[in-house]
Amino acid sequence: GENVEQHPSTLSVQEGDSAVIKCTYSDSASNYFPWYKQELGKGPQLIIDIRSNVGEKKDQRIAVTLNKTAKHFSLHITETQPEDSAVYFCAAKGGSYIPTFGRGTSLIVHP
Amino acid sequence: DAEITQSPRHKITETGRQVTLACHQTWNHNNMFWYRQDLGHGLRLIHYSYGVQDTNKGEVSDGYSVSRSNTEDLPLTLESAASSQTSVYFCASSDLREGLNEQFFGPGTRLTVL
């Protein structure tokens, strides 16, 4: 089955800096890569996703890149703000409806 | 607005008791999922369902069961609660249609087994 590795487990940055979270996957058949943000006491919420026929996608301060050959994808957050502090999960999904999640990254943005 | 709700939000129980966690969605989604979240393990899939009367085991299904009698609900039952089942449980749903892959998560239930 699919295996998703996510790094780092904790990331601490100063407000205004950029943050990068990286994930690798094992199944070359995976074709959908979502990123979820989980705020304290809440369920995860989709913030951006990318499909295997696209190399990069941006939405304001967040962007995701995908390298299918190397089987890795990354989340980039620019100009970080304190409200970006949360746990971020990457996931990979193939032909089934079941995504495989990474273990999560706790992002802390210091004012 | 469509939503997905879980109840109770917090539950304390004793070892050996049967516990049922409720999940209700108004998205009219065919797919529903139960995950547990533990520190260092991320989200682990317990059970999932692709539609009414369909249920499937996930990677950590031992000690848990689900039933799907209608589209809206997927209750999770712990047959005989164990301390190892102390966790935060999340229900999620998603659309069956091709290209609509987003999972919508509930707010979670924090379960403590003493």
mmCIF file of C-alpha atoms in Angstrom:
data_model
loop_
_atom_site.group_PDB
_atom_site.id
_atom_site.type_symbol
_atom_site.label_atom_id
_atom_site.label_comp_id
_atom_site.label_asym_id
_atom_site.label_seq_id
_atom_site.Cartn_x
_atom_site.Cartn_y
_atom_site.Cartn_z
ATOM 1 C CA GLY A 1 0.000 0.000 0.000
ATOM 2 C CA GLU A 2 0.835 3.666 -0.059
ATOM 3 C CA ASN A 3 3.326 5.075 2.443
ATOM 4 C CA VAL A 4 3.617 8.821 3.038
ATOM 5 C CA GLU A 5 6.539 10.333 4.940
ATOM 6 C CA GLN A 6 6.277 13.936 6.171
ATOM 7 C CA HIS A 7 9.047 16.223 7.467
ATOM 8 C CA PRO A 8 9.686 18.025 9.668
ATOM 9 C CA SER A 9 7.449 17.000 12.558
ATOM 10 C CA THR A 10 7.834 20.465 14.113
ATOM 11 C CA LEU A 11 8.677 23.742 12.394
ATOM 12 C CA SER A 12 9.213 27.020 14.203
ATOM 13 C CA VAL A 13 9.506 30.287 12.242
ATOM 14 C CA GLN A 14 9.344 34.021 12.826
ATOM 15 C CA GLU A 15 6.381 35.976 11.536
ATOM 16 C CA GLY A 16 7.048 37.024 7.950
ATOM 17 C CA ASP A 17 9.393 34.137 7.197
ATOM 18 C CA SER A 18 8.597 31.321 4.760
ATOM 19 C CA ALA A 19 7.794 27.777 5.820
ATOM 20 C CA VAL A 20 8.283 24.616 3.787
ATOM 21 C CA ILE A 21 6.897 21.170 4.623
ATOM 22 C CA LYS A 22 7.952 18.173 2.564
ATOM 23 C CA CYS A 23 6.319 14.817 1.868
ATOM 24 C CA THR A 24 7.332 11.723 -0.057
ATOM 25 C CA TYR A 25 5.084 8.926 -1.260
ATOM 26 C CA SER A 26 5.745 5.389 -2.436
ATOM 27 C CA ASP A 27 2.939 4.437 -4.840
ATOM 28 C CA SER A 28 3.538 5.726 -8.368
ATOM 29 C CA ALA A 29 -0.200 5.268 -9.061
ATOM 30 C CA SER A 30 -1.113 8.063 -6.609
ATOM 31 C CA ASN A 31 -2.579 10.985 -8.521
ATOM 32 C CA TYR A 32 -4.093 13.348 -5.961
ATOM 33 C CA PHE A 33 -2.177 15.174 -3.209
ATOM 34 C CA PRO A 34 -4.149 17.281 -0.716
ATOM 35 C CA TRP A 35 -2.884 19.354 2.193
ATOM 36 C CA TYR A 36 -4.978 19.793 5.325
ATOM 37 C CA LYS A 37 -4.660 22.338 8.123
ATOM 38 C CA GLN A 38 -5.812 21.424 11.620
ATOM 39 C CA GLU A 39 -6.286 24.195 14.137
ATOM 40 C CA LEU A 40 -6.358 23.445 17.834
ATOM 41 C CA GLY A 41 -9.528 21.619 18.869
ATOM 42 C CA LYS A 42 -10.856 21.309 15.326
ATOM 43 C CA GLY A 43 -10.947 18.777 12.525
ATOM 44 C CA PRO A 44 -8.557 18.995 9.552
ATOM 45 C CA GLN A 45 -9.616 21.263 6.712
ATOM 46 C CA LEU A 46 -8.425 21.181 3.100
ATOM 47 C CA ILE A 47 -6.298 24.208 2.205
ATOM 48 C CA ILE A 48 -4.863 23.259 -1.176
ATOM 49 C CA ASP A 49 -4.508 20.208 -3.398
ATOM 50 C CA ILE A 50 -2.691 19.214 -6.559
ATOM 51 C CA ARG A 51 -3.185 16.512 -9.161
ATOM 52 C CA SER A 52 -0.465 14.514 -10.826
ATOM 53 C CA ASN A 53 -0.812 16.310 -14.168
ATOM 54 C CA VAL A 54 0.209 19.619 -12.571
ATOM 55 C CA GLY A 55 3.632 20.581 -11.222
ATOM 56 C CA GLU A 56 2.721 23.592 -9.126
ATOM 57 C CA LYS A 57 -0.359 25.316 -7.758
ATOM 58 C CA LYS A 58 -0.674 28.605 -5.872
ATOM 59 C CA ASP A 59 -3.372 30.177 -3.771
ATOM 60 C CA GLN A 60 -2.360 33.539 -2.326
ATOM 61 C CA ARG A 61 0.374 32.856 0.263
ATOM 62 C CA ILE A 62 0.369 29.084 -0.088
ATOM 63 C CA ALA A 63 1.711 26.933 -2.893
ATOM 64 C CA VAL A 64 2.235 23.256 -3.499
ATOM 65 C CA THR A 65 4.818 21.678 -5.794
ATOM 66 C CA LEU A 66 4.874 18.114 -7.077
ATOM 67 C CA ASN A 67 7.772 16.114 -8.486
ATOM 68 C CA LYS A 68 6.299 12.860 -9.818
ATOM 69 C CA THR A 69 9.655 11.428 -10.837
ATOM 70 C CA ALA A 70 11.081 11.783 -7.347
ATOM 71 C CA LYS A 71 7.701 11.062 -5.713
ATOM 72 C CA HIS A 72 7.732 14.078 -3.469
ATOM 73 C CA PHE A 73 5.565 17.126 -2.951
ATOM 74 C CA SER A 74 5.908 20.202 -0.772
ATOM 75 C CA LEU A 75 3.814 22.897 0.840
ATOM 76 C CA HIS A 76 5.196 26.439 0.802
ATOM 77 C CA ILE A 77 3.775 29.210 2.975
ATOM 78 C CA THR A 78 5.166 32.695 2.404
ATOM 79 C CA GLU A 79 4.930 35.715 4.715
ATOM 80 C CA THR A 80 3.803 33.549 7.604
ATOM 81 C CA GLN A 81 1.389 34.989 10.153
ATOM 82 C CA PRO A 82 0.537 33.832 13.697
ATOM 83 C CA GLU A 83 -2.794 32.476 12.435
ATOM 84 C CA ASP A 84 -0.850 30.042 10.237
ATOM 85 C CA SER A 85 0.144 28.217 13.436
ATOM 86 C CA ALA A 86 -1.487 24.774 13.203
ATOM 87 C CA VAL A 87 -0.799 21.149 12.369
ATOM 88 C CA TYR A 88 -0.482 20.472 8.643
ATOM 89 C CA PHE A 89 -1.063 17.070 7.047
ATOM 90 C CA CYS A 90 -0.127 15.942 3.582
ATOM 91 C CA ALA A 91 -1.831 13.000 1.911
ATOM 92 C CA ALA A 92 -1.606 10.918 -1.251
ATOM 93 C CA LYS A 93 -4.446 9.141 -3.003
ATOM 94 C CA GLY A 94 -4.600 6.749 -5.923
ATOM 95 C CA GLY A 95 -7.524 4.991 -7.537
ATOM 96 C CA SER A 96 -9.473 4.316 -4.352
ATOM 97 C CA TYR A 97 -11.294 6.932 -2.274
ATOM 98 C CA ILE A 98 -8.864 6.414 0.603
ATOM 99 C CA PRO A 99 -6.033 8.931 1.052
ATOM 100 C CA THR A 100 -2.944 7.973 3.053
ATOM 101 C CA PHE A 101 -1.910 10.715 5.457
ATOM 102 C CA GLY A 102 1.511 11.802 6.645
ATOM 103 C CA ARG A 103 2.090 12.081 10.389
ATOM 104 C CA GLY A 104 1.685 15.832 10.455
ATOM 105 C CA THR A 105 3.839 18.926 10.971
ATOM 106 C CA SER A 106 3.248 21.293 13.856
ATOM 107 C CA LEU A 107 3.961 24.807 12.529
ATOM 108 C CA ILE A 108 4.590 27.507 15.107
ATOM 109 C CA VAL A 109 4.784 31.127 13.923
ATOM 110 C CA HIS A 110 6.300 33.459 16.499
ATOM 111 C CA PRO A 111 5.085 37.085 16.427
ATOM 112 C CA ASP B 1 -25.208 24.900 4.991
ATOM 113 C CA ALA B 2 -24.131 21.271 4.745
ATOM 114 C CA GLU B 3 -22.025 20.025 7.631
ATOM 115 C CA ILE B 4 -20.646 17.005 9.434
ATOM 116 C CA THR B 5 -21.211 16.678 13.172
ATOM 117 C CA GLN B 6 -19.954 14.336 15.851
ATOM 118 C CA SER B 7 -21.337 13.522 19.281
ATOM 119 C CA PRO B 8 -20.439 13.516 22.020
ATOM 120 C CA ARG B 9 -17.497 15.921 21.797
ATOM 121 C CA HIS B 10 -15.994 14.491 24.967
ATOM 122 C CA LYS B 11 -16.529 11.100 26.577
ATOM 123 C CA ILE B 12 -15.035 9.380 29.597
ATOM 124 C CA THR B 13 -15.731 5.691 30.028
ATOM 125 C CA GLU B 14 -14.413 2.660 31.848
ATOM 126 C CA THR B 15 -12.504 -0.319 30.554
ATOM 127 C CA GLY B 16 -14.800 -3.021 29.217
ATOM 128 C CA ARG B 17 -17.800 -0.809 28.511
ATOM 129 C CA GLN B 18 -19.375 -0.529 25.075
ATOM 130 C CA VAL B 19 -19.199 2.958 23.609
ATOM 131 C CA THR B 20 -20.797 4.382 20.473
ATOM 132 C CA LEU B 21 -19.631 7.583 18.809
ATOM 133 C CA ALA B 22 -22.048 9.259 16.436
ATOM 134 C CA CYS B 23 -21.270 10.868 13.071
ATOM 135 C CA HIS B 24 -23.880 12.660 10.972
ATOM 136 C CA GLN B 25 -23.339 14.445 7.658
ATOM 137 C CA THR B 26 -25.719 16.515 5.561
ATOM 138 C CA TRP B 27 -23.491 16.673 2.459
ATOM 139 C CA ASN B 28 -25.294 13.613 1.006
ATOM 140 C CA HIS B 29 -21.863 12.025 0.514
ATOM 141 C CA ASN B 30 -21.603 8.325 -0.220
ATOM 142 C CA ASN B 31 -18.146 7.923 1.357
ATOM 143 C CA MET B 32 -17.683 8.106 5.113
ATOM 144 C CA PHE B 33 -14.591 7.423 7.210
ATOM 145 C CA TRP B 34 -13.503 7.075 10.825
ATOM 146 C CA TYR B 35 -9.974 8.020 11.913
ATOM 147 C CA ARG B 36 -8.182 8.133 15.223
ATOM 148 C CA GLN B 37 -5.521 10.722 15.925
ATOM 149 C CA ASP B 38 -2.703 10.047 18.341
ATOM 150 C CA LEU B 39 0.479 12.016 18.954
ATOM 151 C CA GLY B 40 3.205 10.849 16.618
ATOM 152 C CA HIS B 41 0.856 8.769 14.488
ATOM 153 C CA GLY B 42 -1.151 11.326 12.566
ATOM 154 C CA LEU B 43 -4.519 10.152 11.247
ATOM 155 C CA ARG B 44 -5.054 6.413 11.126
ATOM 156 C CA LEU B 45 -8.026 4.891 9.330
ATOM 157 C CA ILE B 46 -10.309 2.691 11.429
ATOM 158 C CA HIS B 47 -13.266 1.878 9.149
ATOM 159 C CA TYR B 48 -14.834 3.314 6.026
ATOM 160 C CA SER B 49 -17.991 2.981 3.968
ATOM 161 C CA TYR B 50 -18.724 3.619 0.298
ATOM 162 C CA GLY B 51 -22.489 3.636 0.765
ATOM 163 C CA VAL B 52 -25.484 2.192 2.577
ATOM 164 C CA GLN B 53 -24.878 -1.356 3.841
ATOM 165 C CA ASP B 54 -21.192 -1.152 2.830
ATOM 166 C CA THR B 55 -18.449 -1.214 5.483
ATOM 167 C CA ASN B 56 -14.717 -1.913 5.236
ATOM 168 C CA LYS B 57 -11.842 -2.294 7.678
ATOM 169 C CA GLY B 58 -9.011 0.184 7.811
ATOM 170 C CA GLU B 59 -5.510 -0.225 9.170
ATOM 171 C CA VAL B 60 -6.487 -0.136 12.881
ATOM 172 C CA SER B 61 -9.934 -1.786 12.951
ATOM 173 C CA ASP B 62 -9.445 -4.288 15.797
ATOM 174 C CA GLY B 63 -11.893 -3.595 18.629
ATOM 175 C CA TYR B 64 -14.085 -1.283 16.521
ATOM 176 C CA SER B 65 -17.173 -1.794 14.373
ATOM 177 C CA VAL B 66 -19.395 0.402 12.179
ATOM 178 C CA SER B 67 -22.747 0.077 10.485
ATOM 179 C CA ARG B 68 -24.271 2.103 7.636
ATOM 180 C CA SER B 69 -28.063 1.968 7.561
ATOM 181 C CA ASN B 70 -28.529 5.312 5.788
ATOM 182 C CA THR B 71 -26.485 7.849 3.839
ATOM 183 C CA GLU B 72 -26.181 10.402 6.654
ATOM 184 C CA ASP B 73 -24.854 8.347 9.587
ATOM 185 C CA LEU B 74 -21.867 6.137 10.359
ATOM 186 C CA PRO B 75 -21.738 5.322 14.087
ATOM 187 C CA LEU B 76 -18.496 3.879 15.474
ATOM 188 C CA THR B 77 -18.795 1.283 18.248
ATOM 189 C CA LEU B 78 -16.077 0.194 20.620
ATOM 190 C CA GLU B 79 -17.264 -3.253 21.664
ATOM 191 C CA SER B 80 -15.274 -3.411 24.907
ATOM 192 C CA ALA B 81 -13.307 -0.223 25.516
ATOM 193 C CA ALA B 82 -9.603 -0.525 26.311
ATOM 194 C CA SER B 83 -7.164 2.095 27.614
ATOM 195 C CA SER B 84 -5.305 1.854 24.277
ATOM 196 C CA GLN B 85 -8.407 3.297 22.630
ATOM 197 C CA THR B 86 -8.031 6.600 24.449
ATOM 198 C CA SER B 87 -7.702 8.974 21.512
ATOM 199 C CA VAL B 88 -9.325 11.726 19.482
ATOM 200 C CA TYR B 89 -11.691 10.324 16.870
ATOM 201 C CA PHE B 90 -12.568 12.092 13.628
ATOM 202 C CA CYS B 91 -15.305 11.275 11.186
ATOM 203 C CA ALA B 92 -15.034 12.412 7.567
ATOM 204 C CA SER B 93 -17.054 12.215 4.381
ATOM 205 C CA SER B 94 -16.372 12.699 0.685
ATOM 206 C CA ASP B 95 -18.200 12.627 -2.622
ATOM 207 C CA LEU B 96 -18.296 9.520 -4.774
ATOM 208 C CA ARG B 97 -18.055 11.389 -8.045
ATOM 209 C CA GLU B 98 -14.800 11.425 -9.987
ATOM 210 C CA GLY B 99 -12.734 14.526 -9.379
ATOM 211 C CA LEU B 100 -14.437 15.483 -6.124
ATOM 212 C CA ASN B 101 -11.843 14.212 -3.717
ATOM 213 C CA GLU B 102 -11.981 16.577 -0.747
ATOM 214 C CA GLN B 103 -12.666 14.984 2.606
ATOM 215 C CA PHE B 104 -14.758 17.008 5.039
ATOM 216 C CA PHE B 105 -13.934 16.333 8.660
ATOM 217 C CA GLY B 106 -16.076 16.611 11.758
ATOM 218 C CA PRO B 107 -14.904 18.475 14.884
ATOM 219 C CA GLY B 108 -13.738 15.298 16.645
ATOM 220 C CA THR B 109 -14.619 13.333 19.780
ATOM 221 C CA ARG B 110 -12.092 13.086 22.600
ATOM 222 C CA LEU B 111 -12.483 9.679 24.238
ATOM 223 C CA THR B 112 -10.829 8.746 27.519
ATOM 224 C CA VAL B 113 -10.930 5.131 28.694
ATOM 225 C CA LEU B 114 -10.090 4.717 32.387
#
